[in-house]
Short mmCIF file of C-alpha atoms in Angstrom, two decimals:
data_model
loop_
_atom_site.label_atom_id
_atom_site.label_comp_id
_atom_site.label_asym_id
_atom_site.label_seq_id
_atom_site.Cartn_x
_atom_site.Cartn_y
_atom_site.Cartn_z
CA MET T 28 -14.62 16.19 -23.37
CA SER T 29 -11.89 16.64 -20.59
CA LEU T 30 -12.12 16.50 -16.83
CA LYS T 31 -11.65 19.87 -16.52
CA THR T 32 -14.99 20.71 -18.26
CA PHE T 33 -16.86 17.68 -16.94
CA ASP T 34 -19.21 18.07 -14.11
CA LEU T 35 -17.79 16.01 -11.34
CA VAL T 36 -19.86 17.23 -8.69
CA ARG T 37 -23.29 16.03 -10.47
CA TRP T 38 -21.06 12.95 -11.48
CA ASN T 39 -20.46 12.02 -8.07
CA ILE T 40 -24.11 12.60 -6.87
CA ILE T 41 -25.51 10.44 -9.74
CA SER T 42 -23.04 7.82 -8.51
CA ILE T 43 -24.02 7.61 -5.28
CA VAL T 44 -27.86 7.53 -5.95
CA LEU T 45 -27.18 4.68 -9.20
CA GLY T 46 -24.75 3.15 -6.44
CA GLY T 47 -27.03 2.95 -3.91
CA SER T 48 -30.48 1.93 -6.12
CA ILE T 49 -28.17 -1.02 -7.61
CA TRP T 50 -27.69 -1.83 -3.92
CA VAL T 51 -31.11 -2.05 -2.93
CA LEU T 52 -31.78 -4.33 -6.01
CA LEU T 53 -28.97 -6.70 -5.12
CA VAL T 54 -30.45 -6.88 -1.36
CA MET T 55 -33.94 -7.52 -3.05
CA GLY T 56 -32.74 -10.27 -5.38
CA ALA T 57 -30.51 -11.74 -2.25
CA TRP T 58 -34.09 -11.59 -0.30
CA PHE T 59 -36.34 -13.44 -2.82
CA ARG T 60 -33.34 -15.72 -3.60
CA TRP T 61 -33.25 -14.41 -7.45
CA ILE T 62 -29.53 -14.20 -6.94
CA ILE T 63 -27.09 -15.73 -4.57
CA LEU T 64 -25.17 -13.30 -2.39
CA ASN T 65 -24.78 -13.78 1.71
CA GLU T 66 -24.33 -11.09 4.28
CA LEU T 67 -20.99 -10.40 3.92
CA GLU T 68 -20.97 -10.08 0.00
CA LEU T 69 -23.77 -7.30 0.47
CA LEU T 70 -21.63 -5.40 2.71
CA LEU T 71 -18.61 -5.54 0.41
CA LEU T 72 -20.96 -4.39 -2.23
CA LEU T 73 -22.28 -1.38 -0.14
CA ALA T 74 -18.55 -0.36 0.08
CA LEU T 75 -18.11 -0.20 -3.58
CA PHE T 76 -21.15 1.27 -4.80
CA VAL T 77 -22.37 3.47 -1.89
CA ILE T 78 -19.54 4.32 1.17
CA THR T 79 -16.86 4.87 -1.69
CA PRO T 80 -18.55 7.68 -3.62
CA LEU T 81 -19.69 9.14 -0.26
CA MET T 82 -16.02 9.17 1.11
CA VAL T 83 -13.82 10.41 -1.89
CA PRO T 84 -14.88 14.03 -1.92
CA LEU T 85 -14.06 14.13 1.83
CA VAL T 86 -10.53 13.36 1.31
CA SER T 87 -9.97 14.88 -2.26
CA LEU T 88 -6.77 17.48 -2.52
CA PRO T 89 -7.66 20.98 -3.39
CA ARG T 90 -7.91 23.04 -6.33
CA GLN T 91 -4.57 24.71 -5.64
CA SER T 92 -2.50 21.43 -6.04
CA ARG T 93 -3.26 21.23 -9.54
CA GLN T 94 -1.71 18.02 -10.49
CA PHE T 95 -3.05 16.06 -7.63
CA TYR T 96 -6.29 17.64 -8.10
CA GLN T 97 -6.86 16.02 -11.19
CA LEU T 98 -5.82 12.57 -9.54
CA SER T 99 -8.99 13.67 -7.09
CA SER T 100 -10.92 14.28 -10.36
CA LEU T 101 -9.90 10.99 -12.15
CA ILE T 102 -10.57 8.90 -9.06
CA LEU T 103 -14.08 10.51 -8.97
CA PHE T 104 -14.74 10.01 -12.70
CA LEU T 105 -13.46 6.20 -12.61
CA GLN T 106 -15.14 5.08 -9.27
CA PRO T 107 -18.64 4.17 -10.96
CA PHE T 108 -16.98 2.20 -13.52
CA ALA T 109 -14.89 0.30 -11.02
CA ALA T 110 -17.54 -0.42 -8.57
CA LEU T 111 -19.64 -1.76 -11.39
CA ILE T 112 -16.86 -4.15 -12.98
CA GLY T 113 -15.96 -5.36 -9.30
CA GLY T 114 -19.46 -5.86 -8.05
CA VAL T 115 -19.80 -7.82 -11.12
CA SER T 116 -17.38 -10.42 -9.65
CA PHE T 117 -19.69 -11.13 -7.22
CA LEU T 118 -22.26 -12.50 -9.58
CA LEU T 119 -19.53 -14.73 -11.50
CA ALA T 120 -18.73 -18.27 -10.15
CA THR T 121 -15.77 -17.99 -7.99
CA GLY T 122 -12.67 -18.52 -9.99
CA PRO T 123 -10.23 -16.47 -12.33
CA LEU T 124 -12.50 -14.64 -14.21
CA ALA T 125 -14.38 -13.48 -10.93
CA ALA T 126 -10.88 -12.34 -9.47
CA ALA T 127 -9.79 -10.90 -12.84
CA PHE T 128 -13.37 -8.45 -12.40
CA ALA T 129 -12.72 -7.87 -8.81
CA ALA T 130 -9.05 -6.96 -9.81
CA ILE T 131 -9.94 -3.49 -10.98
CA TRP T 132 -11.60 -2.98 -7.99
CA LEU T 133 -7.67 -3.49 -6.53
CA LEU T 134 -6.28 -1.31 -9.41
CA PHE T 135 -8.68 1.20 -8.53
CA THR T 136 -7.95 1.37 -4.68
CA GLY T 137 -4.46 1.65 -5.93
CA LEU T 138 -4.74 4.74 -7.31
CA LEU T 139 -6.70 5.96 -3.77
CA THR T 140 -3.51 4.76 -2.30
CA LEU T 141 -1.66 6.90 -4.56
CA LEU T 142 -4.12 9.85 -3.42
CA GLY T 143 -3.56 8.77 0.16
CA LEU T 144 0.18 8.88 -0.28
CA VAL T 145 -0.07 12.47 -1.81
CA ARG T 146 -2.18 13.52 1.37
CA LEU T 147 0.38 12.03 3.24
CA PHE T 148 3.54 13.90 1.92
CA GLN T 149 1.40 17.15 0.94
CA ALA T 150 -0.64 17.83 3.87
CA ARG T 151 0.36 19.64 7.37
CA ARG T 152 0.70 15.98 8.73
CA THR T 153 -1.54 16.58 11.63
CA LEU T 154 -3.00 13.38 13.53
CA PRO T 155 -6.00 14.00 11.79
CA ASP T 156 -4.63 14.38 8.22
CA ILE T 157 -2.49 10.96 9.04
CA CYS T 158 -6.24 9.19 9.72
CA LEU T 159 -7.26 10.51 6.44
CA ALA T 160 -4.26 9.46 4.27
CA ALA T 161 -3.93 5.95 6.28
CA ALA T 162 -7.41 5.73 5.29
CA LEU T 163 -6.64 5.57 1.64
CA LEU T 164 -3.53 3.59 2.30
CA TYR T 165 -5.13 0.82 3.97
CA LEU T 166 -7.73 0.15 1.05
CA PRO T 167 -5.95 -2.06 -0.93
CA ILE T 168 -5.59 -4.73 1.60
CA GLY T 169 -9.47 -5.02 1.67
CA SER T 170 -9.66 -4.89 -1.91
CA THR T 171 -6.53 -7.68 -2.10
CA TRP T 172 -8.73 -9.96 0.31
CA MET T 173 -11.56 -9.40 -1.91
CA VAL T 174 -9.54 -10.75 -4.86
CA LEU T 175 -8.52 -13.96 -2.69
CA ALA T 176 -12.18 -14.38 -1.93
CA ARG T 177 -13.49 -14.25 -5.39
CA LEU T 178 -10.38 -16.54 -6.68
CA GLY T 179 -11.20 -18.97 -3.81
CA LEU T 180 -7.93 -18.97 -2.37
CA GLN T 181 -7.47 -19.72 1.34
CA PRO T 182 -4.00 -18.37 2.29
CA LEU T 183 -2.63 -20.10 5.95
CA GLY T 184 -6.01 -22.09 5.88
CA PHE T 185 -8.28 -19.22 5.71
CA GLY T 186 -11.73 -20.12 5.24
CA VAL T 187 -13.62 -17.98 2.39
CA HIS T 188 -15.73 -16.99 5.37
CA THR T 189 -12.65 -15.18 6.85
CA ASP T 190 -11.19 -13.51 3.45
CA LEU T 191 -14.55 -12.24 3.29
CA LEU T 192 -14.67 -10.75 6.72
CA THR T 193 -11.12 -9.49 6.39
CA ALA T 194 -12.17 -7.68 3.52
CA VAL T 195 -15.17 -6.18 4.43
CA HIS T 196 -13.50 -5.11 7.93
CA PHE T 197 -10.51 -3.23 5.87
CA HIS T 198 -12.84 -1.57 3.71
CA PHE T 199 -15.02 -0.12 6.21
CA ILE T 200 -12.38 0.40 9.16
CA ALA T 201 -10.77 2.74 6.26
CA MET T 202 -13.45 4.32 4.39
CA ALA T 203 -15.84 5.04 7.63
CA ALA T 204 -13.84 4.61 10.74
CA LEU T 205 -10.74 6.07 9.95
CA ILE T 206 -11.99 9.26 7.86
CA ILE T 207 -14.43 9.75 10.47
CA THR T 208 -12.13 9.65 12.88
CA GLY T 209 -10.13 12.27 10.77
CA LEU T 210 -12.91 14.64 10.19
CA THR T 211 -13.53 14.78 13.72
CA GLY T 212 -10.40 15.41 14.90
CA ARG T 213 -10.08 18.39 12.74
CA VAL T 214 -12.72 20.29 14.97
CA ILE T 215 -11.38 18.79 18.12
CA GLN T 216 -8.03 20.48 17.00
CA THR T 217 -9.80 23.73 16.82
CA THR T 218 -11.47 23.49 20.74
CA THR T 219 -9.69 25.06 23.78
CA CYS T 220 -10.30 22.10 26.12
CA THR T 221 -6.66 20.23 26.35
CA LEU T 222 -8.53 16.90 28.13
CA SER T 223 -10.46 16.52 24.77
CA ARG T 224 -7.74 17.20 22.32
CA ALA T 225 -5.58 14.55 24.45
CA THR T 226 -8.35 11.99 24.66
CA TYR T 227 -8.49 12.41 20.71
CA ARG T 228 -5.04 11.64 20.14
CA VAL T 229 -5.16 8.53 21.95
CA ALA T 230 -8.21 7.16 20.38
CA ALA T 231 -7.07 8.44 17.05
CA LEU T 232 -3.98 6.27 17.59
CA GLY T 233 -5.87 3.22 18.66
CA VAL T 234 -8.17 3.48 15.18
CA LEU T 235 -4.81 4.25 13.17
CA ILE T 236 -2.92 1.06 14.29
CA ASN T 237 -5.80 -1.44 14.36
CA PRO T 238 -5.91 -2.65 10.96
CA ILE T 239 -2.03 -3.61 11.62
CA LEU T 240 -3.06 -5.10 14.57
CA VAL T 241 -5.88 -6.93 13.03
CA ALA T 242 -3.39 -8.27 10.44
CA ALA T 243 -0.89 -9.36 12.77
CA GLY T 244 -3.45 -10.80 14.95
CA LEU T 245 -5.54 -12.83 12.46
CA THR T 246 -2.14 -14.62 11.10
CA LEU T 247 -0.71 -15.27 14.83
CA ALA T 248 -3.86 -16.97 15.90
CA GLN T 249 -4.17 -18.82 12.74
CA VAL T 250 -0.64 -20.18 13.33
CA THR T 251 -0.55 -20.56 16.93
CA GLN T 252 -4.17 -21.37 17.59
CA LEU T 253 -4.18 -18.77 20.36
CA HIS T 254 -7.59 -17.13 19.19
CA PHE T 255 -7.05 -14.19 22.08
CA LEU T 256 -4.42 -12.59 19.37
CA ASP T 257 -7.11 -11.84 16.76
CA THR T 258 -10.01 -10.48 19.75
CA ALA T 259 -7.25 -8.21 21.40
CA PRO T 260 -7.63 -5.68 18.38
CA ALA T 261 -11.22 -5.71 18.72
CA ASP T 262 -11.42 -4.52 22.08
CA LEU T 263 -8.77 -1.92 21.01
CA LEU T 264 -10.81 -0.57 18.18
CA ALA T 265 -14.09 -0.69 20.56
CA LEU T 266 -12.52 1.55 23.20
CA SER T 267 -11.04 3.87 20.51
CA MET T 268 -14.41 4.23 18.52
CA ILE T 269 -16.21 4.79 21.63
CA LEU T 270 -14.11 7.74 22.81
CA ILE T 271 -14.11 9.20 18.96
CA ALA T 272 -18.08 8.63 19.50
CA LEU T 273 -18.08 10.79 22.63
CA LEU T 274 -15.82 13.64 21.19
CA GLY T 275 -18.51 13.63 18.38
CA LEU T 276 -21.41 13.84 20.40
CA ARG T 277 -19.97 16.45 22.16
CA PHE T 278 -18.22 19.06 19.88
CA ILE T 279 -19.35 17.83 16.34
CA VAL T 280 -23.36 17.24 16.52
CA PRO T 281 -23.82 20.53 18.29
CA THR T 282 -21.88 22.64 16.04
CA THR T 283 -23.70 21.44 12.99
CA SER T 284 -25.94 23.72 11.10
CA SER T 285 -27.97 21.66 9.07
CA LEU T 286 -30.65 19.51 10.94
CA LEU T 287 -30.41 16.70 8.47
CA ALA T 288 -26.57 16.55 9.05
CA GLN T 289 -27.01 17.01 12.75
CA VAL T 290 -29.80 13.85 12.85
CA LEU T 291 -27.43 11.68 10.60
CA LEU T 292 -24.47 12.37 12.77
CA LEU T 293 -26.22 11.84 15.87
CA PHE T 294 -27.44 8.44 14.48
CA SER T 295 -23.58 7.83 13.51
CA TYR T 296 -22.24 8.72 16.55
CA THR T 297 -24.78 7.07 18.86
CA ALA T 298 -24.81 3.78 16.99
CA VAL T 299 -20.91 3.18 17.88
CA PHE T 300 -21.83 2.04 21.64
CA PHE T 301 -23.99 -0.59 20.53
CA THR T 302 -21.84 -1.76 17.84
CA MET T 303 -18.66 -1.72 19.35
CA LEU T 304 -19.84 -2.96 22.85
CA PHE T 305 -21.21 -6.03 21.06
CA ALA T 306 -17.76 -6.39 19.28
CA ALA T 307 -15.89 -6.14 22.55
CA ALA T 308 -18.60 -8.60 23.85
CA TYR T 309 -18.13 -10.91 21.10
CA ALA T 310 -14.37 -10.91 21.51
CA LEU T 311 -14.65 -11.53 25.40
CA GLY T 312 -16.59 -14.56 24.75
CA VAL T 313 -14.43 -15.98 22.23
CA ALA T 314 -11.36 -15.26 24.63
CA THR T 315 -13.06 -16.64 27.96
CA GLY T 316 -15.56 -18.93 26.64
CA ALA T 317 -18.16 -17.84 28.94
CA TRP T 318 -20.62 -16.98 26.21
CA THR T 319 -20.93 -17.53 22.43
CA ILE T 320 -21.87 -15.25 19.83
CA THR T 321 -21.99 -16.57 16.44
CA ILE T 322 -20.49 -15.14 13.27
CA SER T 323 -23.99 -14.61 11.74
CA GLN T 324 -25.11 -12.87 15.01
CA MET T 325 -21.72 -10.49 14.60
CA ILE T 326 -22.61 -9.70 11.01
CA LEU T 327 -26.27 -8.84 11.54
CA ILE T 328 -25.80 -6.58 14.81
CA HIS T 329 -22.00 -5.64 14.31
CA GLY T 330 -21.68 -5.57 10.62
CA LEU T 331 -25.04 -4.20 9.41
CA GLU T 332 -25.40 -1.62 11.81
CA ASN T 333 -22.01 -0.44 11.58
CA ALA T 334 -22.42 -0.05 7.57
CA LEU T 335 -25.38 1.49 7.52
CA VAL T 336 -25.70 3.64 10.48
CA PHE T 337 -22.48 4.26 11.25
CA GLY T 338 -20.76 4.50 7.86
CA PHE T 339 -23.47 5.86 5.72
CA CYS T 340 -25.18 7.98 7.79
CA GLY T 341 -21.88 9.18 8.94
CA LEU T 342 -20.24 9.98 5.71
CA LEU T 343 -23.35 11.52 4.54
CA GLY T 344 -23.78 13.66 7.57
CA TRP T 345 -20.39 14.73 6.90
CA ARG T 346 -20.99 15.80 3.39
CA LEU T 347 -23.87 17.78 4.35
CA ARG T 348 -21.76 19.22 7.13
CA ALA T 349 -19.19 20.21 4.66
CA ARG T 350 -21.33 21.85 2.31
CA GLN T 351 -23.91 23.94 4.42
CA GLY T 352 -20.99 24.75 6.92
CA SER T 353 -20.93 24.54 10.66
CA LYS T 354 -21.37 26.94 13.54
CA ARG T 355 -17.94 28.04 14.86
CA GLY T 356 -16.39 28.58 18.13
CA GLU T 357 -16.22 25.08 19.72
CA GLU T 358 -15.55 25.37 23.59
CA CYS T 359 -14.69 23.18 26.04
CA ALA T 360 -17.66 22.71 28.09
#
């Protein structure tokens, strides 16, 4: 059976449902102490099993680009296998074998990077399209840190906790923040409001360069012990995503025809205010010492809410919006 005759739409839906079911079972297993998985590992597994299959069709290339459409089809077909193999790495003891399983996911994200390069050079290269392409280009950074975490390596003295935090950050800022930013921008570009388009450009650029700033800030903070260097990118991301959320609430939610998609997108954009303000408060507390928010609190409030409400609800809402269509003629109030 060739990919041409294979029902990839149904395959993708099966992947999402099966992946979500596996993730829920893993959460239950961790809750009842049947398996040992921490919150960060569960967030990474959510990215592998659920967020990725939700995201890929939103950035796939059209059928008109025959060779590149085949690349998109291959990625859709391989995704559940890569997720399963990569997921098994978290059930193995840290070491070379676990890293080898995680490396399969790294190779898969390499295919997504290739798709991102194709998008970058084939698309119109508008800012929203660049955001969608960059999301795929950034993914191997997260999967590389995932491999390092499963191998047990700690480059530059980073702890395993930092390895996992970085892996989670680069998975979700790519597959959730940048994807939703790009999709939002496609609609904003059709509005007649100059201020909204200008606001989008500023916010999108902030989200676009944030992964680079995070990587540089983490490294410099570790070397120099100047911890404000790794908190400044968090403040920039918080401000940028709040602006994107405001634009989404104004232009995306009201023009979505599906009631379910409307509710999901409303939850997603609204969640940004809570999660990003909490992240900014954490960064400010680290920089000034005025208060302390623990990493565990950050994971519980910022991480889980971002992953489940902003990421999952947002991508599912966009999938429903893309399928069922939206109202036309967005205008500036």
